[in-house]
mmCIF file of C-alpha atoms in Angstrom:
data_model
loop_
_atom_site.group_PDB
_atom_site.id
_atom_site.type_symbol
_atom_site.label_atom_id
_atom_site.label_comp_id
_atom_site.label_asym_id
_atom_site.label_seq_id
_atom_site.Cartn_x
_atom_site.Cartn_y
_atom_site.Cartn_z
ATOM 1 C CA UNK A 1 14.653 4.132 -3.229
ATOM 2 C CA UNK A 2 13.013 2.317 -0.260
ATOM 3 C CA UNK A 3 15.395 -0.631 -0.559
ATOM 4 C CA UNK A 4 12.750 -2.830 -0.818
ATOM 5 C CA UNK A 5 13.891 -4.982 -4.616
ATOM 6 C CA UNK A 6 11.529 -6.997 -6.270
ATOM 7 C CA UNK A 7 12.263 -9.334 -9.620
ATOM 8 C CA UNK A 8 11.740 -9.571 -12.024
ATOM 9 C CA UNK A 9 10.214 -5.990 -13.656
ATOM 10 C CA UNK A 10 7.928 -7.679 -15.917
ATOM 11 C CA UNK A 11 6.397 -11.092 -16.490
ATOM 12 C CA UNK A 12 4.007 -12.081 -19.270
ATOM 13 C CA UNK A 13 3.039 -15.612 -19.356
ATOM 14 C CA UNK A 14 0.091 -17.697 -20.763
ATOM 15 C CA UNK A 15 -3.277 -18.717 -18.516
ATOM 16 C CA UNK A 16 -2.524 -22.382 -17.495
ATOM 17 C CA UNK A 17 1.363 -21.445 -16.493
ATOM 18 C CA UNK A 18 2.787 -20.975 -12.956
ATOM 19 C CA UNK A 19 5.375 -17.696 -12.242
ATOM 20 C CA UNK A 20 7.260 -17.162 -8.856
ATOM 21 C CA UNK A 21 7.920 -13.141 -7.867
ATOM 22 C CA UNK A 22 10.627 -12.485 -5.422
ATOM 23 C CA UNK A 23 11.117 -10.056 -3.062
ATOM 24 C CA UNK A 24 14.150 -8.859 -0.307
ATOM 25 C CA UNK A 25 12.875 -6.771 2.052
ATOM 26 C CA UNK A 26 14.982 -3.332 3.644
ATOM 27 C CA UNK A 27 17.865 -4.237 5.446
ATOM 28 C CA UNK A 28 16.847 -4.907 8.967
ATOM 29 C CA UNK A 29 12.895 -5.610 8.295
ATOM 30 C CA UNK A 30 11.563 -8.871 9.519
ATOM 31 C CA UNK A 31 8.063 -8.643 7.722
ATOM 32 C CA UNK A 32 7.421 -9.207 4.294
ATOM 33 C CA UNK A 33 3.337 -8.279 2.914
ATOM 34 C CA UNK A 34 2.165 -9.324 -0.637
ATOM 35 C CA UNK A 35 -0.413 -7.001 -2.102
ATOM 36 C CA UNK A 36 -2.191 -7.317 -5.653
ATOM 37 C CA UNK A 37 -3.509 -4.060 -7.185
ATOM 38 C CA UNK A 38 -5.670 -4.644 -10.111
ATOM 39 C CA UNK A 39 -7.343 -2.002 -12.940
ATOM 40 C CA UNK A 40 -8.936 0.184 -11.184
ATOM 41 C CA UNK A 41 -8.663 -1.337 -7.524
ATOM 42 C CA UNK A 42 -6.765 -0.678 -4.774
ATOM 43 C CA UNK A 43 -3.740 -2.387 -3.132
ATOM 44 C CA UNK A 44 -5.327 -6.056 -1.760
ATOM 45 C CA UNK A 45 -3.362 -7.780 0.930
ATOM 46 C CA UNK A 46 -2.813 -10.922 0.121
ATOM 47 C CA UNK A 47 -0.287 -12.378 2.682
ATOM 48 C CA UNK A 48 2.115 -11.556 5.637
ATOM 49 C CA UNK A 49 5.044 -13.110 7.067
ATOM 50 C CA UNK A 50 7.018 -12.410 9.383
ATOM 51 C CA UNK A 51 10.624 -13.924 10.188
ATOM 52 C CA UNK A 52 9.875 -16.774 8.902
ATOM 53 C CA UNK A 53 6.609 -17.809 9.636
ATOM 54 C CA UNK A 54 2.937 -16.249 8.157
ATOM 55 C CA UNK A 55 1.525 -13.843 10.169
ATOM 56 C CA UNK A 56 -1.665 -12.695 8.326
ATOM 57 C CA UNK A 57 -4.091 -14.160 5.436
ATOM 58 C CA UNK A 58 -5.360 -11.873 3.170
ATOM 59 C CA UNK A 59 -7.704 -11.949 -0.027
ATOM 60 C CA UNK A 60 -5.132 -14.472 -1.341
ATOM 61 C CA UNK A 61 -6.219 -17.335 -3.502
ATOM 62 C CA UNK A 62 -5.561 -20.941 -3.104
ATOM 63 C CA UNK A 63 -4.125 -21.060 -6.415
ATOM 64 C CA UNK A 64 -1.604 -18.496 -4.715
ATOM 65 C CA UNK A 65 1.288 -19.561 -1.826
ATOM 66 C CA UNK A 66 3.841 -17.563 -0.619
ATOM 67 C CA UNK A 67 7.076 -18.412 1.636
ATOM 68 C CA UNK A 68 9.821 -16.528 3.600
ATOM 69 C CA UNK A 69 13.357 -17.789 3.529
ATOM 70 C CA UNK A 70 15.881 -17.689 6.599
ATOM 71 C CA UNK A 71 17.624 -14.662 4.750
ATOM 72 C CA UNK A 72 14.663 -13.229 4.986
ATOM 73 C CA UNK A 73 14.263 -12.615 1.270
ATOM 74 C CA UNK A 74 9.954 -13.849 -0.034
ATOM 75 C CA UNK A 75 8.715 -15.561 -3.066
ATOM 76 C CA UNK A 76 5.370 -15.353 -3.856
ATOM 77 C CA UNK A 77 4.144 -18.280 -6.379
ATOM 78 C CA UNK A 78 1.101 -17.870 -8.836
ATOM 79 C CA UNK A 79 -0.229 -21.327 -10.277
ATOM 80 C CA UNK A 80 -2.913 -21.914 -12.846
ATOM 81 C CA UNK A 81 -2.623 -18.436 -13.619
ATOM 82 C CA UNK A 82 -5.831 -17.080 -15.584
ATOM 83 C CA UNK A 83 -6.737 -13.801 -17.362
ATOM 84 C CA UNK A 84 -8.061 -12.423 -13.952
ATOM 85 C CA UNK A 85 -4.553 -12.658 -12.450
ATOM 86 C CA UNK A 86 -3.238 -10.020 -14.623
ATOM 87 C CA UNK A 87 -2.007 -7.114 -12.525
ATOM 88 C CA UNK A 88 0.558 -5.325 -10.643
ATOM 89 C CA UNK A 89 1.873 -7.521 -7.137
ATOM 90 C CA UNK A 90 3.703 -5.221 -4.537
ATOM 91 C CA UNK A 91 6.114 -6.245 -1.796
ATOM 92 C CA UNK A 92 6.687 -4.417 1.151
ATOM 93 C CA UNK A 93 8.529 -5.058 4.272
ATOM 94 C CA UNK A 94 8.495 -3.301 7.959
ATOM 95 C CA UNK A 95 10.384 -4.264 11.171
ATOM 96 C CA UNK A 96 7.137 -6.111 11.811
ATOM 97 C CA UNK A 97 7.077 -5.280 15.751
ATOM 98 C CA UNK A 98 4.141 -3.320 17.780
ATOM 99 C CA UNK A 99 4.148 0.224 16.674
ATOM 100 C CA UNK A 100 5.857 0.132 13.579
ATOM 101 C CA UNK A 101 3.402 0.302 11.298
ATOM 102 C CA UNK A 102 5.024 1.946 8.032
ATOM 103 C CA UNK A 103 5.399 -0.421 5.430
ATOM 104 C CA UNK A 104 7.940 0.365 2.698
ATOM 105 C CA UNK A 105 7.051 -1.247 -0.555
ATOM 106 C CA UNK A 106 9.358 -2.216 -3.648
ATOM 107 C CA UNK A 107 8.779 -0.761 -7.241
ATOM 108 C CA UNK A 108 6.324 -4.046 -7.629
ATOM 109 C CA UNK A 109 6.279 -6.921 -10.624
ATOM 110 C CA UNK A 110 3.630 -6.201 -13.584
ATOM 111 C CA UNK A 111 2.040 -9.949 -14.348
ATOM 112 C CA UNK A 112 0.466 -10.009 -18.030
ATOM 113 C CA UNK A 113 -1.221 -13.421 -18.649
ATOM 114 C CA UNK A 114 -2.425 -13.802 -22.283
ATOM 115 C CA UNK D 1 -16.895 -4.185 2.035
ATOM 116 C CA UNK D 2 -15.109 -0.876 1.826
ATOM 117 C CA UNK D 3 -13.495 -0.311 5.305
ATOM 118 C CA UNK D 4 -11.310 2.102 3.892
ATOM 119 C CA UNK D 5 -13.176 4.594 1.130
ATOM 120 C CA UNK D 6 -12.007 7.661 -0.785
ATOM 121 C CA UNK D 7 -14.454 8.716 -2.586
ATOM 122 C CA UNK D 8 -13.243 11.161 -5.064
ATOM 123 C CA UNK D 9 -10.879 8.921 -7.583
ATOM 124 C CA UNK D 10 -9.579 12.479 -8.501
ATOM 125 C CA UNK D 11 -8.783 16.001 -7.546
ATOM 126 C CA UNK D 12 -7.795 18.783 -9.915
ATOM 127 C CA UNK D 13 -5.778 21.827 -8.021
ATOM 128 C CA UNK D 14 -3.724 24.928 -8.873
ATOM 129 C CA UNK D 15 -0.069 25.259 -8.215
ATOM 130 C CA UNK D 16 0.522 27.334 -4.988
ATOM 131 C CA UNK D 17 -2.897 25.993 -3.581
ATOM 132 C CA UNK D 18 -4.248 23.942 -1.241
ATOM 133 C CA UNK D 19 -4.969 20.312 -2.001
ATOM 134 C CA UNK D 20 -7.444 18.300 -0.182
ATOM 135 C CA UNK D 21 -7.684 14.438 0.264
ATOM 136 C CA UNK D 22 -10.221 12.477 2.074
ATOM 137 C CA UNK D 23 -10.458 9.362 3.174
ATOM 138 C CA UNK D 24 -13.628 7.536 5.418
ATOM 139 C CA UNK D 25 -13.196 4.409 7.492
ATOM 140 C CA UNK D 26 -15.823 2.236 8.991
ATOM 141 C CA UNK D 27 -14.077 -0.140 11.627
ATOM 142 C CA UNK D 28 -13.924 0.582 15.183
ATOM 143 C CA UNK D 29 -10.871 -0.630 15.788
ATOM 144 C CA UNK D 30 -8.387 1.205 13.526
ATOM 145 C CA UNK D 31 -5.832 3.235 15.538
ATOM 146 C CA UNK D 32 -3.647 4.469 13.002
ATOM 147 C CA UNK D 33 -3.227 5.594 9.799
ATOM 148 C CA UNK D 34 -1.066 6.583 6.666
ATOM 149 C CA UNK D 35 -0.966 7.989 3.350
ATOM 150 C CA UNK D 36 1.268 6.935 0.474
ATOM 151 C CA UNK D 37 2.057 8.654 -2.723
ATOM 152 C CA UNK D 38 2.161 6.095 -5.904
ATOM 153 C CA UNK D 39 3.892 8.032 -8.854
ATOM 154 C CA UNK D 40 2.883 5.658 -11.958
ATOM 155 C CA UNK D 41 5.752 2.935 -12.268
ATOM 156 C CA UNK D 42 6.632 2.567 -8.932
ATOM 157 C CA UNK D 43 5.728 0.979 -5.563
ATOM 158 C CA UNK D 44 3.726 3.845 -3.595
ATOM 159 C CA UNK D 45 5.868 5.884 -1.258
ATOM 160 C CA UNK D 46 4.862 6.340 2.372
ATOM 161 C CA UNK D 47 4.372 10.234 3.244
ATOM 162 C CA UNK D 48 2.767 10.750 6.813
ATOM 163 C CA UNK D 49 1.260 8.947 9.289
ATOM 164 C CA UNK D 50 -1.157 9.830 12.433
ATOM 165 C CA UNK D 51 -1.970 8.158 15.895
ATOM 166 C CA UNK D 52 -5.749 7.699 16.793
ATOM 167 C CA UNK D 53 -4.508 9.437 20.086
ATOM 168 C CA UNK D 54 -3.418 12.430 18.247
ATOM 169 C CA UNK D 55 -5.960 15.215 15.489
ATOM 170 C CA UNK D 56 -3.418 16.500 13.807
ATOM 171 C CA UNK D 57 0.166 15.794 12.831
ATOM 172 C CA UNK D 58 2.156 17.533 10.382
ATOM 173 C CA UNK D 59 5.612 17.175 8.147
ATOM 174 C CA UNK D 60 6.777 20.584 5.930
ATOM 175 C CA UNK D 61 3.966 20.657 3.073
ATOM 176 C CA UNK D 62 1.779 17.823 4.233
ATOM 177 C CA UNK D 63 -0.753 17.834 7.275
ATOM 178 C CA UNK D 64 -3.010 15.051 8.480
ATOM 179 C CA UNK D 65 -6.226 15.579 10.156
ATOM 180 C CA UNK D 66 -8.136 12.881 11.853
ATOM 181 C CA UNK D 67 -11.706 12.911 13.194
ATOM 182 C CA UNK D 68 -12.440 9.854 15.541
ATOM 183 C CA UNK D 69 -15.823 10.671 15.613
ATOM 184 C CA UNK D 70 -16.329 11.456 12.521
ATOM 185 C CA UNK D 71 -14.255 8.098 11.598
ATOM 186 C CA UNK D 72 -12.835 10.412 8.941
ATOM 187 C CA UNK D 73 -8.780 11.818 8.071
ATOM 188 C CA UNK D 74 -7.955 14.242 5.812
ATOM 189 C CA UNK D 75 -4.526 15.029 3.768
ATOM 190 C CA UNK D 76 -3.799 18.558 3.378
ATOM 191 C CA UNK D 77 -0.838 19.644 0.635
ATOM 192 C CA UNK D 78 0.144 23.364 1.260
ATOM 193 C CA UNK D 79 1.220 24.729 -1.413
ATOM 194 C CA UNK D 80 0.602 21.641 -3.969
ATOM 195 C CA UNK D 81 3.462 21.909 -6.380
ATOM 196 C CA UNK D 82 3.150 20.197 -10.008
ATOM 197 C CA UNK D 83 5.560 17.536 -8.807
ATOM 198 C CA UNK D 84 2.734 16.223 -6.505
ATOM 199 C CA UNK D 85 0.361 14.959 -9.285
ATOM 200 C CA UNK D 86 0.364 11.583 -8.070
ATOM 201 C CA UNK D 87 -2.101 8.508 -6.495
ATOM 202 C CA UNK D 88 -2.769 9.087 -2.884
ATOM 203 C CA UNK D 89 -3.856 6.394 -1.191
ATOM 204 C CA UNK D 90 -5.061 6.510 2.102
ATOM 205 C CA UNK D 91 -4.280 3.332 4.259
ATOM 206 C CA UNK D 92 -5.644 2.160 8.520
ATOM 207 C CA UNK D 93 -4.716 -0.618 11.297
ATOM 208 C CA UNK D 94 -5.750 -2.141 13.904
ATOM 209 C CA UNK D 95 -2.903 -4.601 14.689
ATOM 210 C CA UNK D 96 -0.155 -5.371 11.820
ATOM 211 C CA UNK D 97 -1.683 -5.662 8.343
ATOM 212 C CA UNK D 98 -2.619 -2.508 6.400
ATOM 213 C CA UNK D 99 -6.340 -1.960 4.668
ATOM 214 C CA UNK D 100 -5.836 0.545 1.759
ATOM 215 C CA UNK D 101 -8.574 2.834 0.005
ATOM 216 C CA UNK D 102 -8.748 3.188 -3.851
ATOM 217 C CA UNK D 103 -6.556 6.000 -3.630
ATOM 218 C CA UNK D 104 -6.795 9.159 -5.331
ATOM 219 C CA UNK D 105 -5.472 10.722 -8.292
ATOM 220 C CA UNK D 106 -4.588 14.596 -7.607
ATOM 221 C CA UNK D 107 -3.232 16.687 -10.893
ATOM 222 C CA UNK D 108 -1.235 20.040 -9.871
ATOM 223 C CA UNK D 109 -1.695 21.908 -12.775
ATOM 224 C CA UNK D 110 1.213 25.048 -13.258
#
């Protein structure tokens, strides 16, 4: 268990539709990174933040926003979904400081859109 | 653009031998770099890292080799056991944000 939780498990939802995935990070970690991982691809950063504020832009679309809270906890919202935006979205967190470069990511949120 | 490649999607190996991983990168400036284990299910796991200023670092089973040079790391699994069949993926920085490969599939067969 990394202590990383994401919600929920599953989502399936219909192209057109918007879904929000949440994430709380380990106890203690100050960054939060979204990463997609389609069929076949590998994990795609999509967005950092870091206490609070975004850090780093990734291959994230516009369609896509993300936000930290002050507990520290991330949502990452998907709007006008389409078939393309099917796929697995991790979260991971790190303490987010120089050096500490180990990212511990949660068991992730399968998105079906039909 | 593929600044992190592993070429072979997957890697067949007897139990009680040694398993091999690659794993190529193209920009300059990474200075450190990681492997993760994704078990199908679940978020991958991290398993070992290595400093540009080091070649070699190592943790029980698991050894990582890095050529600077050669941009090039390698993940070595001594003995591979069954319960390593997994995705390895293969991940580099420069600063905060990770790049990731494709990862690799290995199968320990008993």
């Amino acid at each position: 268990d990394s202590g990383v939780t994401q919600t929920p498990k599953h989502l399936i939802t219909a192209t057109g539709q918007r879904v929000t995935l949440r994430c709380s990070p380990r106890s203690g970690d100050l960054s939060v990174y979204w990463y997609q991982q389609s069929l076949d691809q590998g994990l795609q950063f999509l967005i950092q933040y870091y206490n609070g504020e975004e850090r780093a832009k990734g291959n994230i679309l516009e369609r896509f926003s993300a936000q930290q809270f002050p507990d520290l906890h991330s949502e990452l919202n998907l709007s006008s979904l389409e078939l393309g935006d099917s796929a697995l979205y991790f979260c991971a967190s790190s303490l987010g400081t120089s050096g500490s470069w180990e990212q511990y990511f949660g068991p992730g949120t399968r998105l079906t859109v039909t | 653009d593929q600044q992190v490649k592993q070429n072979s999607p997957s890697l067949s190996v007897q139990e009680g031998r040694i398993s091999i991983l690659n794993c190529d990168y193209t920009n300059s400036m990474f200075d450190y770099f990681l492997w993760y284990k994704k078990y199908p299910a679940e978020g991958p796991t991290f398993l070992i890292s290595i400093s540009s200023i080091k070649d070699k670092n190592e943790d029980g089973r698991f050894t990582v080799f890095l050529n600077k040079s050669a941009k090039h790391l390698s993940l070595h699994i001594v003995p591979s056991q069954p319960g390593d069949s997994a995705v390895y993926f293969c991940a580099a920085t420069g600063y905060s944000t990770l790049t990731f490969g494709k990862g690799t599939m290995l199968l320990v067969s008993p």
